[in-house]
């Protein structure tokens, strides 16, 4: 059975969006994974098909109703991991992405407006994940980011070579610089070693460059995670 993603959203028409193109799109068409966008509005019951209401305690905006959201969740919940995308969540990292790629699938809940009634998140123990410290207008783009990162790791989606390449980030280093033809462009030459045909020298240069770039841009990746080092002796 292939990886199955269900996304609960008020805007199902924006799926598959970019997930329908290129690598993810070919894998989707090829049945290596499946994507279902579930319209939360389909679970509204009143005359006006309301999905939101004013916040208790006052304040601006609207809040998505727990009862409506939970009926949408119930319609797809089958033991798959439940994830709510929110800037309040734990930051999504490659190790969590890789673990999700090993599961049968995920149910992703995308919020809109001011957010979702907390009880709907709590009641089913949704895992809360963030794709970064900024605020989107809805969870849909965050859901697409998560799925794009997961799908490229599914068996058969990338070549075996590319999956090995993945070790680059999983191994905690940023990518070395890439070059292709022409060998000189606007006075800028490709590093000599890459034209040498000396595979050992090329591998050593790439590793050294990956380390240099990581040290310059993301020293936290070399030191181990900030969290794991907090309070360390
Ligand atoms: N950042 N990472 C993010 C987000 C906005 C629920 C409506 C993020 O994951 N999601 O910014 N989501 C949503 C959150 C209420 C706005």
mmCIF file of C-alpha atoms and ligand atoms in Angstrom:
data_model
loop_
_atom_site.group_PDB
_atom_site.id
_atom_site.type_symbol
_atom_site.label_atom_id
_atom_site.label_comp_id
_atom_site.label_asym_id
_atom_site.label_seq_id
_atom_site.Cartn_x
_atom_site.Cartn_y
_atom_site.Cartn_z
ATOM 1 C CA UNK A 1 0.000 0.000 0.000
ATOM 2 C CA UNK A 2 1.289 3.424 -0.912
ATOM 3 C CA UNK A 3 1.491 6.542 1.270
ATOM 4 C CA UNK A 4 -1.921 8.218 1.661
ATOM 5 C CA UNK A 5 -2.315 11.907 2.511
ATOM 6 C CA UNK A 6 -5.666 13.435 3.457
ATOM 7 C CA UNK A 7 -5.780 17.210 3.832
ATOM 8 C CA UNK A 8 -8.739 18.750 5.651
ATOM 9 C CA UNK A 9 -9.277 22.272 4.340
ATOM 10 C CA UNK A 10 -11.840 24.952 3.547
ATOM 11 C CA UNK A 11 -10.083 25.400 0.173
ATOM 12 C CA UNK A 12 -9.817 21.913 -1.395
ATOM 13 C CA UNK A 13 -9.562 23.499 -4.881
ATOM 14 C CA UNK A 14 -5.979 24.645 -4.209
ATOM 15 C CA UNK A 15 -4.829 20.977 -4.163
ATOM 16 C CA UNK A 16 -2.786 19.339 -5.636
ATOM 17 C CA UNK A 17 -1.327 22.725 -6.727
ATOM 18 C CA UNK A 18 2.464 22.372 -6.951
ATOM 19 C CA UNK A 19 2.205 18.763 -5.716
ATOM 20 C CA UNK A 20 0.721 17.942 -9.125
ATOM 21 C CA UNK A 21 3.911 18.975 -10.956
ATOM 22 C CA UNK A 22 7.408 17.615 -11.412
ATOM 23 C CA UNK A 23 8.700 14.884 -9.064
ATOM 24 C CA UNK A 24 5.725 14.800 -6.657
ATOM 25 C CA UNK A 25 3.242 15.070 -9.531
ATOM 26 C CA UNK A 26 4.799 12.190 -11.477
ATOM 27 C CA UNK A 27 4.808 10.072 -8.304
ATOM 28 C CA UNK A 28 1.152 10.986 -7.692
ATOM 29 C CA UNK A 29 0.178 10.058 -11.266
ATOM 30 C CA UNK A 30 2.229 6.866 -10.930
ATOM 31 C CA UNK A 31 0.394 5.768 -7.779
ATOM 32 C CA UNK A 32 3.456 6.016 -5.504
ATOM 33 C CA UNK A 33 1.303 8.126 -3.193
ATOM 34 C CA UNK A 34 -2.306 9.334 -3.003
ATOM 35 C CA UNK A 35 -3.700 12.753 -2.102
ATOM 36 C CA UNK A 36 -7.251 13.528 -1.020
ATOM 37 C CA UNK A 37 -8.403 17.087 -0.205
ATOM 38 C CA UNK A 38 -11.438 16.948 2.082
ATOM 39 C CA UNK A 39 -13.724 20.002 2.177
ATOM 40 C CA UNK A 40 -14.431 20.810 5.830
ATOM 41 C CA UNK A 41 -17.514 22.764 4.731
ATOM 42 C CA UNK A 42 -19.066 19.460 3.689
ATOM 43 C CA UNK A 43 -19.445 18.684 7.400
ATOM 44 C CA UNK A 44 -21.383 21.830 8.326
ATOM 45 C CA UNK A 45 -24.991 21.057 9.249
ATOM 46 C CA UNK A 46 -26.886 24.333 9.580
ATOM 47 C CA UNK A 47 -28.839 26.140 6.879
ATOM 48 C CA UNK A 48 -25.903 28.441 6.108
ATOM 49 C CA UNK A 49 -23.278 25.653 6.166
ATOM 50 C CA UNK A 50 -21.328 27.584 8.854
ATOM 51 C CA UNK A 51 -17.839 26.416 9.643
ATOM 52 C CA UNK A 52 -16.791 29.299 11.889
ATOM 53 C CA UNK A 53 -18.128 31.510 14.656
ATOM 54 C CA UNK A 54 -17.081 34.487 16.791
ATOM 55 C CA UNK A 55 -14.446 33.870 19.502
ATOM 56 C CA UNK A 56 -15.568 33.392 23.120
ATOM 57 C CA UNK A 57 -13.956 36.163 25.154
ATOM 58 C CA UNK A 58 -14.186 38.564 22.244
ATOM 59 C CA UNK A 59 -11.566 39.783 19.832
ATOM 60 C CA UNK A 60 -11.111 40.046 16.107
ATOM 61 C CA UNK A 61 -11.888 37.453 13.473
ATOM 62 C CA UNK A 62 -13.566 34.080 13.459
ATOM 63 C CA UNK A 63 -12.707 30.663 14.865
ATOM 64 C CA UNK A 64 -13.332 27.338 13.107
ATOM 65 C CA UNK A 65 -15.936 25.287 14.993
ATOM 66 C CA UNK A 66 -14.729 22.149 16.818
ATOM 67 C CA UNK A 67 -17.842 20.115 15.933
ATOM 68 C CA UNK A 68 -17.566 20.755 12.176
ATOM 69 C CA UNK A 69 -13.796 20.183 12.085
ATOM 70 C CA UNK A 70 -14.101 16.984 14.134
ATOM 71 C CA UNK A 71 -16.716 15.473 11.802
ATOM 72 C CA UNK A 72 -14.295 16.085 8.931
ATOM 73 C CA UNK A 73 -11.497 14.395 10.908
ATOM 74 C CA UNK A 74 -13.771 11.447 11.795
ATOM 75 C CA UNK A 75 -14.579 10.948 8.111
ATOM 76 C CA UNK A 76 -10.945 10.077 7.306
ATOM 77 C CA UNK A 77 -9.324 9.027 10.625
ATOM 78 C CA UNK A 78 -8.117 5.438 10.332
ATOM 79 C CA UNK A 79 -5.054 5.303 12.596
ATOM 80 C CA UNK A 80 -2.823 7.530 10.477
ATOM 81 C CA UNK A 81 -0.822 10.246 12.274
ATOM 82 C CA UNK A 82 -2.904 13.410 12.736
ATOM 83 C CA UNK A 83 -1.032 16.666 12.158
ATOM 84 C CA UNK A 84 -2.229 20.250 12.625
ATOM 85 C CA UNK A 85 -0.073 22.827 10.806
ATOM 86 C CA UNK A 86 0.492 25.908 12.933
ATOM 87 C CA UNK A 87 3.241 28.396 13.815
ATOM 88 C CA UNK A 88 2.662 27.220 17.405
ATOM 89 C CA UNK A 89 3.874 23.717 16.542
ATOM 90 C CA UNK A 90 7.274 22.101 16.870
ATOM 91 C CA UNK A 91 9.479 23.122 13.957
ATOM 92 C CA UNK A 92 9.388 20.550 11.142
ATOM 93 C CA UNK A 93 12.825 19.013 10.599
ATOM 94 C CA UNK A 94 14.230 16.495 8.124
ATOM 95 C CA UNK A 95 14.302 13.716 10.749
ATOM 96 C CA UNK A 96 10.508 14.043 11.321
ATOM 97 C CA UNK A 97 9.969 14.208 7.548
ATOM 98 C CA UNK A 98 11.943 10.959 7.112
ATOM 99 C CA UNK A 99 9.973 9.241 9.903
ATOM 100 C CA UNK A 100 6.653 10.304 8.309
ATOM 101 C CA UNK A 101 7.824 8.901 4.961
ATOM 102 C CA UNK A 102 8.027 5.509 6.702
ATOM 103 C CA UNK A 103 4.360 5.608 7.796
ATOM 104 C CA UNK A 104 1.212 4.559 5.841
ATOM 105 C CA UNK A 105 0.192 8.187 5.459
ATOM 106 C CA UNK A 106 -0.929 11.311 7.307
ATOM 107 C CA UNK A 107 -4.056 13.339 7.985
ATOM 108 C CA UNK A 108 -3.208 17.051 7.764
ATOM 109 C CA UNK A 109 -5.501 19.695 9.216
ATOM 110 C CA UNK A 110 -5.198 23.148 7.622
ATOM 111 C CA UNK A 111 -6.744 26.051 9.520
ATOM 112 C CA UNK A 112 -7.956 29.451 8.314
ATOM 113 C CA UNK A 113 -9.165 32.685 9.970
ATOM 114 C CA UNK A 114 -7.928 33.175 13.573
ATOM 115 C CA UNK A 115 -7.553 29.426 14.050
ATOM 116 C CA UNK A 116 -9.403 26.310 15.156
ATOM 117 C CA UNK A 117 -11.307 25.773 18.426
ATOM 118 C CA UNK A 118 -8.616 24.286 20.703
ATOM 119 C CA UNK A 119 -10.891 21.398 21.745
ATOM 120 C CA UNK A 120 -10.806 19.881 18.252
ATOM 121 C CA UNK A 121 -6.975 19.756 18.367
ATOM 122 C CA UNK A 122 -6.884 18.439 21.940
ATOM 123 C CA UNK A 123 -9.640 15.822 21.639
ATOM 124 C CA UNK A 124 -7.772 13.684 19.100
ATOM 125 C CA UNK A 125 -4.254 14.557 20.235
ATOM 126 C CA UNK A 126 -3.151 16.205 17.001
ATOM 127 C CA UNK A 127 0.608 16.589 16.632
ATOM 128 C CA UNK A 128 1.263 20.285 15.967
ATOM 129 C CA UNK A 129 4.006 21.141 13.456
ATOM 130 C CA UNK A 130 5.287 24.446 12.069
ATOM 131 C CA UNK A 131 7.105 24.916 8.777
ATOM 132 C CA UNK A 132 8.775 28.111 10.029
ATOM 133 C CA UNK A 133 8.523 31.153 12.246
ATOM 134 C CA UNK A 134 6.215 33.301 10.140
ATOM 135 C CA UNK A 135 2.445 33.493 9.802
ATOM 136 C CA UNK A 136 0.643 32.246 6.690
ATOM 137 C CA UNK A 137 -2.987 33.040 5.936
ATOM 138 C CA UNK A 138 -3.880 29.352 6.169
ATOM 139 C CA UNK A 139 -2.349 25.946 6.812
ATOM 140 C CA UNK A 140 -2.660 24.738 3.196
ATOM 141 C CA UNK A 141 0.743 25.951 1.997
ATOM 142 C CA UNK A 142 2.352 24.497 5.121
ATOM 143 C CA UNK A 143 0.625 21.144 4.401
ATOM 144 C CA UNK A 144 2.032 21.257 0.846
ATOM 145 C CA UNK A 145 5.525 21.987 2.168
ATOM 146 C CA UNK A 146 5.330 18.986 4.507
ATOM 147 C CA UNK A 147 4.004 16.682 1.781
ATOM 148 C CA UNK A 148 6.597 17.806 -0.762
ATOM 149 C CA UNK A 149 9.395 17.043 1.698
ATOM 150 C CA UNK A 150 7.893 13.617 2.575
ATOM 151 C CA UNK A 151 6.986 12.492 -0.951
ATOM 152 C CA UNK A 152 10.516 12.901 -2.351
ATOM 153 C CA UNK A 153 11.679 10.353 0.238
ATOM 154 C CA UNK A 154 9.105 7.671 -0.674
ATOM 155 C CA UNK A 155 10.534 4.529 -2.272
ATOM 156 C CA UNK A 156 10.729 4.871 -6.050
ATOM 157 C CA UNK A 157 10.115 8.638 -6.164
ATOM 158 C CA UNK A 158 13.756 9.641 -6.587
ATOM 159 C CA UNK A 159 16.548 7.582 -8.080
ATOM 160 C CA UNK A 160 18.764 5.568 -5.725
ATOM 161 C CA UNK A 161 21.577 8.097 -6.304
ATOM 162 C CA UNK A 162 19.417 10.996 -5.215
ATOM 163 C CA UNK A 163 18.312 9.161 -2.057
ATOM 164 C CA UNK A 164 21.952 8.668 -1.127
ATOM 165 C CA UNK A 165 22.520 12.372 -1.781
ATOM 166 C CA UNK A 166 19.855 13.047 0.823
ATOM 167 C CA UNK A 167 22.452 12.026 3.424
ATOM 168 C CA UNK A 168 23.888 15.486 2.800
ATOM 169 C CA UNK A 169 21.226 17.201 4.886
ATOM 170 C CA UNK A 170 20.395 14.173 7.011
ATOM 171 C CA UNK A 171 24.116 14.024 7.762
ATOM 172 C CA UNK A 172 23.729 17.537 9.125
ATOM 173 C CA UNK A 173 25.610 19.518 6.445
ATOM 174 C CA UNK A 174 24.387 22.044 3.884
ATOM 175 C CA UNK A 175 24.905 21.302 0.185
ATOM 176 C CA UNK A 176 28.219 21.973 -1.577
ATOM 177 C CA UNK A 177 28.064 24.339 -4.615
ATOM 178 C CA UNK A 178 26.938 22.946 -7.987
ATOM 179 C CA UNK A 179 28.180 23.851 -11.482
ATOM 180 C CA UNK A 180 27.393 22.917 -15.073
ATOM 181 C CA UNK A 181 28.392 24.186 -18.546
ATOM 182 C CA UNK A 182 29.750 26.542 -19.738
ATOM 183 C CA UNK A 183 33.145 26.096 -17.958
ATOM 184 C CA UNK A 184 33.624 29.889 -17.899
ATOM 185 C CA UNK A 185 30.615 32.200 -17.626
ATOM 186 C CA UNK A 186 30.963 36.019 -17.483
ATOM 187 C CA UNK A 187 34.572 35.593 -16.402
ATOM 188 C CA UNK A 188 33.698 33.104 -13.638
ATOM 189 C CA UNK A 189 35.428 29.722 -13.991
ATOM 190 C CA UNK A 190 34.186 26.416 -12.576
ATOM 191 C CA UNK A 191 36.552 25.229 -9.792
ATOM 192 C CA UNK A 192 39.428 23.374 -11.505
ATOM 193 C CA UNK A 193 39.104 20.193 -9.405
ATOM 194 C CA UNK A 194 35.611 19.498 -10.801
ATOM 195 C CA UNK A 195 37.079 19.232 -14.327
ATOM 196 C CA UNK A 196 39.985 17.025 -13.190
ATOM 197 C CA UNK A 197 38.264 13.637 -13.364
ATOM 198 C CA UNK A 198 39.878 12.797 -9.982
ATOM 199 C CA UNK A 199 36.859 11.390 -8.132
ATOM 200 C CA UNK A 200 38.567 11.190 -4.739
ATOM 201 C CA UNK A 201 39.735 14.808 -5.005
ATOM 202 C CA UNK A 202 36.239 15.891 -6.081
ATOM 203 C CA UNK A 203 34.629 14.100 -3.125
ATOM 204 C CA UNK A 204 37.129 15.707 -0.710
ATOM 205 C CA UNK A 205 36.553 19.189 -2.194
ATOM 206 C CA UNK A 206 32.776 18.809 -1.962
ATOM 207 C CA UNK A 207 32.946 17.698 1.673
ATOM 208 C CA UNK A 208 35.263 20.600 2.565
ATOM 209 C CA UNK A 209 32.947 23.085 0.816
ATOM 210 C CA UNK A 210 29.872 21.618 2.540
ATOM 211 C CA UNK A 211 31.634 22.009 5.895
ATOM 212 C CA UNK A 212 32.768 25.574 5.115
ATOM 213 C CA UNK A 213 29.304 26.688 4.018
ATOM 214 C CA UNK A 214 27.682 25.025 7.033
ATOM 215 C CA UNK A 215 30.216 26.667 9.408
ATOM 216 C CA UNK A 216 29.627 30.092 7.802
ATOM 217 C CA UNK A 217 25.827 29.965 7.517
ATOM 218 C CA UNK A 218 24.502 27.465 10.039
ATOM 219 C CA UNK A 219 27.060 26.722 12.761
ATOM 220 C CA UNK A 220 24.146 25.413 14.856
ATOM 221 C CA UNK A 221 23.947 22.395 12.502
ATOM 222 C CA UNK A 222 27.601 21.497 13.168
ATOM 223 C CA UNK A 223 27.270 21.942 16.927
ATOM 224 C CA UNK A 224 24.215 19.676 17.109
ATOM 225 C CA UNK A 225 20.775 21.153 17.646
ATOM 226 C CA UNK A 226 20.390 24.238 19.812
ATOM 227 C CA UNK A 227 17.840 22.335 21.875
ATOM 228 C CA UNK A 228 20.087 19.307 22.440
ATOM 229 C CA UNK A 229 22.919 21.548 23.619
ATOM 230 C CA UNK A 230 20.841 23.807 25.846
ATOM 231 C CA UNK A 231 22.109 23.339 29.371
ATOM 232 C CA UNK A 232 24.765 20.852 28.238
ATOM 233 C CA UNK A 233 27.983 20.869 30.300
HETATM 234 N N1 LIG B 1 4.106 28.817 9.890
HETATM 235 N N2 LIG B 1 3.665 26.512 9.880
HETATM 236 C C1 LIG B 1 1.891 27.748 9.642
HETATM 237 C C2 LIG B 1 1.021 28.926 9.534
HETATM 238 C C3 LIG B 1 -1.265 29.789 9.526
HETATM 239 C C4 LIG B 1 -3.953 28.210 11.723
HETATM 240 C C5 LIG B 1 -4.933 30.065 10.378
HETATM 241 C C6 LIG B 1 3.287 27.787 9.804
HETATM 242 O O1 LIG B 1 2.586 25.738 9.783
HETATM 243 N N3 LIG B 1 1.504 26.486 9.640
HETATM 244 O O2 LIG B 1 1.492 30.041 9.489
HETATM 245 N N4 LIG B 1 -0.298 28.703 9.530
HETATM 246 C C7 LIG B 1 -2.624 29.326 9.962
HETATM 247 C C8 LIG B 1 -2.589 28.638 11.316
HETATM 248 C C9 LIG B 1 -4.938 29.342 11.681
HETATM 249 C C10 LIG B 1 -3.558 30.509 9.986
#
